[in-house]
Coordinates of C-alpha atoms in Angstrom, one line a residue:
Chain I
X126 CA -0.1 0.0 0.0
X127 CA 0.9 3.9 -1.1
X128 CA -0.3 4.6 2.2
X129 CA 3.4 5.3 3.9
X130 CA 3.7 5.0 8.0
X131 CA 4.4 8.9 9.4
X132 CA 8.8 8.1 10.9
X133 CA 8.0 8.9 14.3
X134 CA 11.1 9.9 17.1
X135 CA 9.4 8.3 20.7
X136 CA 12.3 8.5 22.7
X137 CA 10.5 9.1 26.1
X138 CA 13.2 10.3 27.9
X139 CA 13.7 13.3 25.6
X140 CA 10.0 13.6 25.3
X141 CA 8.3 16.8 25.9
X142 CA 6.4 14.8 28.6
X143 CA 9.3 14.3 30.9
X144 CA 10.1 17.4 32.0
X145 CA 6.0 18.2 32.6
X146 CA 5.4 16.1 35.6
X147 CA 2.5 13.9 34.6
X148 CA 0.5 15.3 36.8
X149 CA -0.4 18.8 34.4
X150 CA -0.9 15.9 31.7
X151 CA -4.5 15.1 33.9
X152 CA -5.0 18.9 34.3
X153 CA -5.4 18.5 30.9
X154 CA -7.7 16.0 30.3
X155 CA -9.4 16.4 32.9
X156 CA -12.1 18.8 31.7
X157 CA -12.8 16.7 28.6
X158 CA -12.8 13.4 30.9
X159 CA -15.3 15.8 33.4
X160 CA -18.1 16.1 30.9
X161 CA -17.5 12.2 29.2
X162 CA -17.6 10.9 32.7
X163 CA -21.2 13.0 33.2
X164 CA -22.6 12.6 30.4
X165 CA -21.7 9.9 28.7
X166 CA -20.6 7.3 31.0
X167 CA -22.9 7.9 33.5
X168 CA -25.8 7.3 31.3
X169 CA -24.3 4.1 30.0
X170 CA -24.1 2.9 33.5
X171 CA -27.3 4.2 34.3
X172 CA -29.1 2.4 31.3
X173 CA -27.8 -0.8 32.7
X174 CA -29.2 0.0 36.0
X175 CA -32.5 1.0 34.9
X176 CA -32.1 -2.2 32.4
X177 CA -32.9 -4.9 35.3
X178 CA -35.7 -3.2 37.0
X179 CA -39.4 -2.4 35.8
X180 CA -40.5 1.8 36.5
X181 CA -42.7 3.8 34.9
X182 CA -40.7 6.5 35.4
X183 CA -42.2 8.3 38.1
X184 CA -42.9 6.3 40.9
X185 CA -41.1 3.4 42.4
X186 CA -39.6 0.5 40.6
X187 CA -39.0 -3.0 41.0
X188 CA -36.0 -5.6 40.4
X189 CA -36.8 -7.4 37.2
X190 CA -32.9 -9.0 37.3
X191 CA -32.8 -10.2 33.3
X192 CA -36.4 -10.3 33.1
X193 CA -36.7 -7.0 30.6
X194 CA -33.7 -8.3 28.3
X195 CA -35.3 -11.9 28.4
X196 CA -38.9 -10.0 27.0
X197 CA -36.5 -8.1 24.0
X198 CA -35.7 -11.4 22.8
X199 CA -38.5 -13.8 23.4
X200 CA -41.6 -10.7 22.8
X201 CA -42.6 -11.0 19.3
X202 CA -42.5 -7.5 18.0
X203 CA -39.6 -6.4 20.0
X204 CA -37.3 -8.7 18.8
X205 CA -38.9 -7.5 15.3
X206 CA -37.5 -4.3 15.4
X207 CA -34.2 -5.9 16.1
X208 CA -34.1 -7.5 13.4
X209 CA -35.7 -4.9 10.9
X210 CA -32.7 -3.1 11.9
X211 CA -30.5 -6.4 10.7
X212 CA -32.6 -6.1 7.2
X213 CA -31.7 -2.5 6.7
X214 CA -28.6 -3.3 6.7
X215 CA -28.7 -4.9 3.2
X216 CA -30.2 -1.3 1.8
X217 CA -27.5 1.3 4.6
X218 CA -24.5 -1.0 3.9
X219 CA -24.6 -3.2 1.3
X220 CA -25.8 -2.0 -1.8
X221 CA -23.9 1.0 -1.0
X222 CA -20.9 -0.1 -0.7
X223 CA -21.3 -2.6 -3.5
X224 CA -22.7 0.3 -5.7
X225 CA -20.3 2.2 -4.2
X226 CA -17.4 0.1 -5.1
X227 CA -18.7 -0.2 -8.7
X228 CA -19.1 3.0 -9.9
X229 CA -15.7 4.3 -7.9
X230 CA -14.0 2.3 -10.1
X231 CA -15.7 2.7 -13.1
X232 CA -15.1 6.4 -13.0
X233 CA -11.6 6.4 -11.3
X234 CA -9.8 7.1 -15.2
X235 CA -11.5 10.5 -15.1
X236 CA -11.3 11.5 -11.2
X237 CA -9.5 14.4 -11.6
X238 CA -12.1 15.8 -14.2
X239 CA -13.6 18.8 -13.9
X240 CA -17.3 16.6 -13.7
X241 CA -16.0 13.9 -10.7
X242 CA -15.2 17.5 -9.2
X243 CA -18.2 18.9 -9.6
X244 CA -19.7 15.5 -8.4
X245 CA -17.3 15.6 -5.6
X246 CA -19.6 18.2 -4.5
X247 CA -23.4 16.9 -5.7
X248 CA -22.8 13.4 -4.0
X249 CA -21.9 15.0 -0.2
X250 CA -25.2 16.8 -0.1
X251 CA -27.3 14.1 1.6
X252 CA -24.1 14.2 3.7
X253 CA -25.3 18.1 4.8
X254 CA -28.4 18.5 5.2
X255 CA -30.8 16.8 8.1
X256 CA -31.7 12.9 7.3
X257 CA -34.9 14.3 8.6
X258 CA -34.9 16.3 5.7
X259 CA -34.2 13.6 3.1
X260 CA -37.0 11.8 5.0
X261 CA -39.4 13.8 4.2
X262 CA -38.3 14.6 0.4
X263 CA -38.4 11.0 0.4
X264 CA -41.8 10.6 1.6
X265 CA -43.2 12.3 -0.9
X266 CA -41.5 11.1 -3.9
X267 CA -42.7 7.3 -3.2
X268 CA -46.0 8.3 -1.9
X269 CA -49.2 7.1 -3.8
X270 CA -49.3 9.8 -6.3
X271 CA -44.6 11.1 -6.2
X272 CA -42.1 10.2 -9.0
X273 CA -41.8 7.7 -8.5
X274 CA -44.8 5.8 -9.1
X275 CA -44.8 8.7 -12.4
X276 CA -41.7 7.3 -13.3
X277 CA -43.2 3.7 -13.1
X278 CA -46.1 4.6 -15.3
X279 CA -44.3 6.4 -17.3
X280 CA -42.8 3.3 -18.6
X281 CA -45.7 1.2 -18.4
X282 CA -45.7 -0.3 -14.6
X283 CA -49.0 1.5 -13.6
X284 CA -49.5 -1.9 -11.9
X285 CA -46.8 -1.8 -9.1
X286 CA -47.5 1.8 -8.6
X287 CA -48.3 2.1 -4.1
X288 CA -48.0 3.7 -1.4
X289 CA -44.7 2.3 -1.4
X290 CA -43.8 3.8 2.1
X291 CA -47.7 2.8 3.5
X292 CA -47.6 -1.0 2.4
X293 CA -46.7 -3.1 4.7
X294 CA -44.3 -5.8 2.3
X295 CA -42.5 -2.1 0.7
X296 CA -42.2 -0.4 3.6
X297 CA -39.4 -1.3 5.0
X298 CA -37.5 -1.7 1.4
X299 CA -38.6 1.7 0.8
X300 CA -37.3 3.2 4.3
X301 CA -34.0 1.0 3.2
X302 CA -34.1 3.5 -0.6
X303 CA -33.7 6.4 1.7
X304 CA -30.4 5.5 3.9
X305 CA -28.8 4.2 0.7
X306 CA -29.8 7.4 -1.3
X307 CA -27.8 8.8 2.1
X308 CA -25.0 7.0 2.5
X309 CA -24.1 5.8 -1.8
X310 CA -23.2 8.9 -2.3
X311 CA -20.5 9.3 0.6
X312 CA -19.7 5.5 -0.1
X313 CA -18.6 6.7 -3.7
X314 CA -16.9 9.3 -2.9
X315 CA -14.2 7.7 -0.2
X316 CA -14.0 4.9 -2.4
X317 CA -13.0 6.9 -5.3
X318 CA -10.7 9.2 -2.9
X319 CA -8.6 6.1 -1.9
X320 CA -8.7 4.7 -5.8
X321 CA -6.4 7.6 -6.8
X322 CA -4.1 6.8 -3.9
X323 CA -3.1 3.4 -5.7
X324 CA -0.1 4.2 -7.7
X325 CA -1.3 3.9 -11.7
X326 CA 1.7 1.9 -12.3
X327 CA -0.1 -0.8 -10.8
X328 CA -2.9 -1.1 -13.4
X329 CA -0.5 -0.1 -16.5
X330 CA 1.4 -3.3 -15.0
X331 CA -1.8 -5.2 -15.1
X332 CA -2.7 -3.8 -18.6
X333 CA 0.5 -5.7 -19.9
X334 CA 0.4 -8.6 -18.1
X335 CA -3.3 -9.0 -20.2
X336 CA -5.8 -8.5 -17.1
X337 CA -9.5 -7.4 -18.5
X338 CA -12.0 -5.2 -15.7
X339 CA -12.7 -7.4 -14.2
X340 CA -9.6 -9.3 -13.1
X341 CA -7.9 -5.5 -12.3
X342 CA -11.4 -4.5 -9.9
X343 CA -10.3 -8.3 -8.4
X344 CA -6.4 -8.2 -7.8
X345 CA -5.6 -4.5 -7.3
X346 CA -8.8 -2.7 -7.0
X347 CA -10.3 -4.2 -3.5
X348 CA -6.9 -5.7 -2.1
X349 CA -5.5 -1.7 -2.0
X350 CA -9.0 -0.2 -0.9
X351 CA -9.4 -2.5 2.5
X352 CA -9.3 0.2 4.6
X353 CA -11.7 2.4 2.6
X354 CA -14.1 -0.6 2.7
X355 CA -13.8 -1.0 6.3
X356 CA -14.5 2.4 6.8
X357 CA -17.4 2.7 4.2
X358 CA -18.8 -1.3 6.6
X359 CA -18.8 0.5 9.7
X360 CA -20.1 3.9 8.7
X361 CA -22.8 2.3 6.9
X362 CA -23.6 -0.6 9.5
X363 CA -23.7 1.5 12.3
X364 CA -26.2 4.0 10.5
X365 CA -28.3 1.1 10.1
X366 CA -28.6 -0.7 13.3
X367 CA -29.0 2.7 14.9
X368 CA -31.2 4.7 12.3
X369 CA -33.7 6.9 13.9
X370 CA -34.1 10.6 12.1
X371 CA -35.2 8.8 8.8
X372 CA -37.8 5.9 10.5
X373 CA -38.7 8.4 12.6
X374 CA -39.9 10.8 9.6
X375 CA -41.3 8.5 7.0
X376 CA -43.2 6.4 8.6
X377 CA -42.7 6.1 12.5
X378 CA -42.4 3.0 12.6
X379 CA -45.5 1.8 10.6
X380 CA -47.3 1.0 9.1
X381 CA -48.0 -1.7 12.0
X382 CA -44.8 -2.3 13.0
X383 CA -43.4 -2.8 10.2
X384 CA -40.1 -0.4 10.0
X385 CA -40.2 -0.7 13.5
X386 CA -36.4 -0.2 14.6
X387 CA -35.0 -0.5 18.3
X388 CA -34.1 3.0 18.2
X389 CA -36.8 4.4 17.8
X390 CA -39.0 1.6 20.3
X391 CA -36.5 2.9 23.4
X392 CA -38.1 6.1 22.1
X393 CA -41.4 4.9 22.6
X394 CA -40.9 2.6 25.5
X395 CA -39.4 5.2 27.0
X396 CA -41.1 8.3 26.2
X397 CA -45.0 7.6 25.4
X398 CA -45.0 4.0 26.9
X399 CA -43.1 4.6 30.2
X400 CA -41.6 1.4 30.3
X401 CA -37.7 2.5 31.0
X402 CA -36.8 -0.4 32.2
X403 CA -37.7 -2.4 28.8
X404 CA -36.3 0.7 26.7
X405 CA -33.1 0.4 28.9
X406 CA -33.0 -3.2 27.6
X407 CA -33.3 -2.7 24.5
X408 CA -30.9 0.2 24.9
X409 CA -28.0 -2.3 26.3
X410 CA -28.8 -5.0 23.6
X411 CA -28.4 -2.1 20.7
X412 CA -25.1 -0.8 21.9
X413 CA -23.6 -4.3 22.2
X414 CA -25.1 -4.9 18.5
X415 CA -23.2 -2.0 17.7
X416 CA -20.3 -2.6 19.1
X417 CA -20.5 -6.7 18.6
X418 CA -20.1 -5.1 15.0
X419 CA -17.8 -2.6 14.8
X420 CA -14.8 -4.2 16.5
X421 CA -14.3 -6.8 14.2
X422 CA -14.6 -4.8 11.1
X423 CA -11.9 -2.7 12.6
X424 CA -9.4 -5.3 13.2
X425 CA -10.1 -7.1 9.6
X426 CA -9.4 -3.9 7.9
X427 CA -6.5 -2.8 10.0
X428 CA -3.6 -1.4 7.9
X429 CA -1.0 -3.9 9.7
X430 CA 1.6 -3.2 6.9
X431 CA 2.7 0.2 9.4
Chain H
X252 CA -2.4 6.1 -19.2
X253 CA -4.5 4.5 -21.4
X254 CA -7.4 5.5 -21.3
X255 CA -10.2 3.3 -23.3
X256 CA -12.6 5.9 -25.0
X257 CA -15.5 3.6 -23.9
X258 CA -14.6 3.5 -20.6
X259 CA -14.4 7.2 -20.3
X260 CA -17.7 7.2 -21.2
X261 CA -19.1 4.7 -19.3
X262 CA -17.4 6.1 -16.5
X263 CA -19.1 9.8 -17.3
X264 CA -23.0 8.0 -17.8
X265 CA -22.7 6.5 -14.9
X266 CA -21.4 9.7 -12.3
X267 CA -23.7 12.1 -14.1
X268 CA -26.9 9.0 -13.5
X269 CA -25.8 9.2 -9.7
X270 CA -25.3 13.1 -9.4
X271 CA -29.4 13.2 -11.2
X272 CA -30.5 10.7 -8.7
X273 CA -28.5 12.3 -5.7
X274 CA -30.8 16.0 -7.2
X275 CA -34.1 14.0 -7.8
X276 CA -35.2 14.7 -4.0
X277 CA -33.9 19.0 -4.1
X278 CA -35.7 19.2 -7.6
X279 CA -39.2 17.1 -6.1
X280 CA -39.4 19.4 -3.2
X281 CA -38.7 22.6 -5.2
X282 CA -41.4 22.2 -7.8
X283 CA -43.9 21.1 -5.3
X284 CA -42.9 24.0 -2.8
X285 CA -44.4 26.0 -5.8
X286 CA -47.7 24.4 -6.4
X287 CA -51.0 26.4 -4.6
X288 CA -50.7 25.6 -0.8
X289 CA -52.7 22.9 -0.1
X290 CA -53.2 21.3 -3.2
X291 CA -52.4 17.7 -4.0
X292 CA -49.9 17.7 -6.8
X293 CA -48.1 14.8 -8.6
X294 CA -44.8 13.9 -8.8
X295 CA -43.1 16.6 -11.1
X296 CA -44.8 18.9 -12.8
X297 CA -44.1 22.4 -13.6
X298 CA -47.1 24.4 -11.8
X299 CA -48.5 26.7 -13.8
X300 CA -49.2 29.7 -11.8
X301 CA -45.7 28.9 -9.8
X302 CA -45.9 30.2 -6.1
X303 CA -43.6 31.8 -5.1
X304 CA -44.8 33.2 -2.3
X305 CA -44.8 29.8 -0.6
X306 CA -41.6 30.4 0.8
X307 CA -42.9 33.7 2.1
X308 CA -45.3 32.2 3.9
X309 CA -43.3 29.1 5.0
X310 CA -40.5 31.3 6.4
X311 CA -42.8 33.0 8.5
X312 CA -44.8 29.6 9.6
X313 CA -41.6 28.2 10.5
X314 CA -40.4 31.2 12.0
X315 CA -36.9 30.8 10.4
X316 CA -35.6 34.0 11.7
X317 CA -36.2 32.4 15.2
X318 CA -35.1 28.8 14.4
X319 CA -31.9 30.3 12.7
X320 CA -31.2 31.9 16.2
X321 CA -31.7 28.7 18.5
X322 CA -29.7 27.1 15.5
X323 CA -26.9 29.3 15.8
X324 CA -27.1 29.4 19.8
X325 CA -27.0 26.3 20.4
X326 CA -23.9 25.8 17.4
X327 CA -22.0 28.5 19.6
X328 CA -22.9 26.8 22.7
X329 CA -21.2 23.6 21.9
X330 CA -18.4 24.0 19.2
X331 CA -16.1 25.9 20.8
X332 CA -15.9 24.5 24.1
X333 CA -16.1 21.1 22.5
X334 CA -12.7 22.2 20.8
X335 CA -11.7 23.9 23.1
X336 CA -11.7 20.4 25.7
X337 CA -10.8 18.2 22.8
X338 CA -7.7 19.9 21.7
X339 CA -6.6 19.7 25.5
X340 CA -7.4 16.2 26.2
X341 CA -5.5 15.2 23.1
X342 CA -2.9 17.6 23.5
X343 CA -1.8 15.9 26.8
X344 CA -2.7 12.3 25.3
X345 CA -1.1 12.7 22.2
X346 CA 2.1 14.8 23.1
X347 CA 2.7 14.9 26.3
X348 CA 2.1 11.6 26.9
X349 CA 1.2 11.3 30.9
X350 CA 1.2 8.2 32.5
X351 CA -2.1 6.3 32.2
X352 CA -3.0 7.7 28.8
X353 CA -3.6 4.5 26.9
X354 CA -6.2 4.0 29.5
X355 CA -7.7 7.1 29.6
X356 CA -7.4 7.1 25.6
X357 CA -9.2 3.6 25.6
X358 CA -11.9 5.1 27.9
X359 CA -12.5 8.0 25.2
X360 CA -12.3 5.2 22.5
X361 CA -15.1 3.0 23.9
X362 CA -17.7 6.4 23.8
X363 CA -16.3 6.5 19.3
X364 CA -19.2 4.5 18.4
X365 CA -22.3 4.6 20.7
X366 CA -25.5 5.8 19.3
X367 CA -27.5 8.3 20.6
X368 CA -29.9 6.3 21.7
X369 CA -28.3 3.9 23.8
X370 CA -28.5 6.6 26.6
X371 CA -31.2 9.3 25.2
X372 CA -33.3 7.8 28.6
X373 CA -30.8 8.2 31.4
X374 CA -29.7 11.5 29.4
X375 CA -33.5 12.8 30.0
X376 CA -33.8 11.9 33.8
X377 CA -30.2 13.6 34.2
X378 CA -30.9 16.7 32.4
X379 CA -34.4 16.5 33.8
X380 CA -32.5 16.9 37.7
X381 CA -30.5 19.7 37.0
X382 CA -33.6 21.7 35.8
X383 CA -32.1 21.8 32.1
X384 CA -35.3 20.7 30.8
X385 CA -36.6 22.7 27.6
X386 CA -34.0 24.7 28.0
X387 CA -30.8 25.2 25.2
X388 CA -28.6 23.7 27.6
X389 CA -30.7 19.9 27.4
X390 CA -28.7 20.4 24.4
X391 CA -25.8 21.9 24.5
X392 CA -23.9 20.0 27.6
X393 CA -25.0 16.7 26.4
X394 CA -23.5 16.8 22.7
X395 CA -20.4 18.6 24.4
X396 CA -20.1 15.0 26.1
X397 CA -21.3 13.1 23.4
X398 CA -19.0 14.4 21.0
X399 CA -16.0 13.5 23.2
X400 CA -14.9 10.4 22.2
X401 CA -14.4 11.8 18.4
X402 CA -13.0 15.0 18.9
X403 CA -10.0 13.6 21.5
X404 CA -9.4 11.0 19.3
X405 CA -9.1 12.9 16.5
X406 CA -6.8 16.2 18.1
X407 CA -4.5 12.9 19.3
X408 CA -4.0 12.0 16.2
X409 CA -2.7 15.1 15.9
X410 CA -0.1 15.9 18.5
X411 CA 0.8 12.2 18.3
X412 CA 2.8 13.1 14.9
X413 CA 4.2 16.8 16.0
X414 CA 8.0 16.0 16.2
X415 CA 8.5 16.3 20.1
X416 CA 11.7 18.7 18.9
X417 CA 9.5 21.0 18.3
X418 CA 8.7 21.6 22.1
X419 CA 11.9 20.5 23.2
X420 CA 13.5 24.0 21.6
X421 CA 10.0 26.2 22.9
X422 CA 11.2 24.7 26.5
X423 CA 14.5 25.8 25.5
X424 CA 13.6 28.9 24.8
X425 CA 11.7 29.3 28.6
X426 CA 8.1 27.8 28.0
X427 CA 6.1 26.8 30.6
X428 CA 3.3 24.2 29.3
X429 CA 1.1 26.5 28.9
X430 CA 2.7 28.7 26.8
X431 CA 3.6 25.9 24.7
X432 CA 0.1 24.5 24.3
X433 CA -1.2 28.3 23.3
X434 CA 1.6 30.2 21.5
X435 CA 3.6 26.7 19.7
X436 CA 0.7 23.6 19.2
X437 CA -2.6 25.5 19.0
X438 CA -1.6 27.4 15.3
X439 CA 0.4 24.5 14.6
X440 CA -3.6 22.1 14.8
X441 CA -5.2 24.7 12.7
X442 CA -6.7 22.6 10.1
X443 CA -6.8 19.5 12.3
X444 CA -9.3 21.9 14.7
X445 CA -11.2 23.7 11.4
X446 CA -12.1 20.8 10.3
X447 CA -13.3 19.2 13.2
X448 CA -14.9 22.5 14.0
X449 CA -16.8 21.9 10.2
X450 CA -18.0 18.2 11.3
X451 CA -19.4 19.8 15.2
X452 CA -21.4 22.2 13.5
X453 CA -22.8 19.8 10.9
X454 CA -23.6 17.2 13.4
X455 CA -24.7 19.5 15.9
X456 CA -27.4 21.6 13.8
X457 CA -28.9 18.8 12.4
X458 CA -29.5 16.9 15.5
X459 CA -32.8 15.6 15.8
X460 CA -33.1 13.4 18.8
X461 CA -31.2 14.5 21.8
X462 CA -33.7 17.9 20.0
X463 CA -37.0 16.2 20.4
X464 CA -36.5 14.4 23.2
X465 CA -34.9 17.0 25.9
X466 CA -36.2 20.4 24.5
X467 CA -40.9 20.5 23.8
X468 CA -40.9 24.2 22.4
X469 CA -39.3 24.1 18.6
X470 CA -38.0 27.4 18.4
X471 CA -35.3 26.2 21.3
X472 CA -34.6 23.4 19.2
X473 CA -31.7 22.7 16.0
X474 CA -32.5 23.8 13.1
X475 CA -33.5 19.5 12.5
X476 CA -35.9 19.0 15.7
X477 CA -37.9 22.2 14.6
X478 CA -37.9 20.4 11.0
X479 CA -39.6 17.7 12.8
X480 CA -42.0 19.9 14.4
X481 CA -43.0 21.9 11.6
X482 CA -43.7 18.8 9.8
X483 CA -46.2 17.4 12.6
X484 CA -48.1 20.9 11.8
X485 CA -48.1 21.4 8.6
X486 CA -48.1 17.7 7.5
X487 CA -50.8 17.8 5.1
X488 CA -49.7 21.0 3.0
X489 CA -47.6 19.2 0.5
X490 CA -46.5 22.7 -0.5
X491 CA -46.1 24.3 2.4
X492 CA -43.9 21.4 4.0
X493 CA -42.0 20.9 0.7
X494 CA -40.9 25.0 0.8
X495 CA -40.8 25.0 4.8
X496 CA -37.9 22.2 4.4
X497 CA -36.7 23.3 1.5
X498 CA -36.0 26.4 3.6
X499 CA -34.6 24.7 7.2
X500 CA -32.2 22.7 5.0
X501 CA -31.0 25.8 3.1
X502 CA -28.5 27.5 6.0
X503 CA -26.3 23.7 5.9
X504 CA -26.7 24.0 1.9
X505 CA -25.2 27.0 1.9
X506 CA -22.6 26.9 4.4
X507 CA -21.7 24.2 2.3
X508 CA -21.9 25.7 -1.3
X509 CA -19.5 28.7 0.1
X510 CA -16.7 26.2 1.8
X511 CA -17.5 23.2 -0.3
X512 CA -13.7 22.0 -1.1
X513 CA -13.1 22.5 3.5
X514 CA -15.9 20.6 3.6
X515 CA -15.7 17.2 1.7
X516 CA -12.4 17.2 3.0
X517 CA -13.5 17.2 6.5
X518 CA -16.2 14.7 5.4
X519 CA -13.9 12.2 4.4
X520 CA -11.0 12.5 6.9
X521 CA -13.8 11.9 9.2
X522 CA -15.1 9.2 8.0
X523 CA -11.8 8.0 7.5
X524 CA -10.8 8.9 11.1
X525 CA -13.5 7.8 13.3

């Protein structure tokens, strides 16, 4: 890989740190650690604690042990929300990463052109606007009289037209499409910028050896982009598991529970149904799930050459 | 490099197609916003009599001036403080390398991928007990804490690569740690700091969950939270909702277009580091 390790002298005896007593360093860390402890670490601990109780948020709480966790995995509605989040990974993650790879490697050769520079700006637009706005725009596009159905009618497919977000069988994929739209541009640009760091000589050598586009893709592009692919997968999978804004705005979890995701379920349980313990148990499960997914990807794609 | 003509054209075509798909929702919002308020227009159809007044109406209905003011106040409360605390900690961990730094760093890294939904419930009770519910502080203070993992991670990565010799010569000249930090290292950290500032601005401005849970009054929320309330109120009037959505997403869009190069760099680095 062309990414070269930054040379760094680390002779602790001469380091700036030595002439500064250690406690001074701790003074620098203290404020950050303070707000982090109060607004993140303490709430995490409290979430774990709440998850063991039955509590309506007002009256006295009763000990529930692991009962709430048992319900998360046995109550079909609650467990369905976790399954939905996992299904969303196909749309939030698999599609943007695979499509992004295909697009990026096709446009690699024109990466320096003016068109590509304009594209860099345009494809980032979904990253810049609030997800809520994306949800509103797409709800309208996919409504019964929206542009999607108009396009379908135009190509003679009126029969499949429907209110995509209101139909039990299509609501979850429709939410997924919104996520794919948000994340595709980011993945494409990230992969493209990774591609621009690959030595063109590698591709020329492959060409000389008679490699076709597919061979190039498998033997050069994918291995060289390991780190970028890892980043795309991590970011998008977490976006799928922890989705909230888009679902809240476009379907509110409906129709029925067809698009319910853990984030939204936690919100409903805690703030409308007043089941703080259940909400917290689901929150713990969600946090564990995210860590379980994020860690191995980080480890697998880590650049071990440096 | 030998570039096949056909490959170049496929590339261009794909890129244009992708841009069209990206822009489609914005175009649809815009066209719909020009239809008579209260009507239910179908798909993409240029109105016979474009109602530009819808934007004025939405501007007033959404109380845009107050919304921008509220979001700006929240950003001003969050970003500078988060930058300062993150830089101080990143400096100590990455450059002063005090004893126990690995443990502290690990503690921060733990929070790097934390979904906000995971702690929103206890956060609500904590903020309530502090008497801050329905004030902008309810968004500002937790966000500073929630940004710490990323800010510290980001600034540490910068400081770890600063040569020790730099600090040594400053120390030779008699600078103490505080002067070393402010006079030498903060000025040198400007590129890293400004990228971080852009990311934090964007995340704060677009923060939705904390806004809707912790603040009832849409006029004290972030732009994104206010848009949620606007949808609840005007959700049945499509043209007005579209006009309002465009207005509410316009500020970030404008700032993005002005500083687009910095934004793109920051967003790219941001996702690479996170």
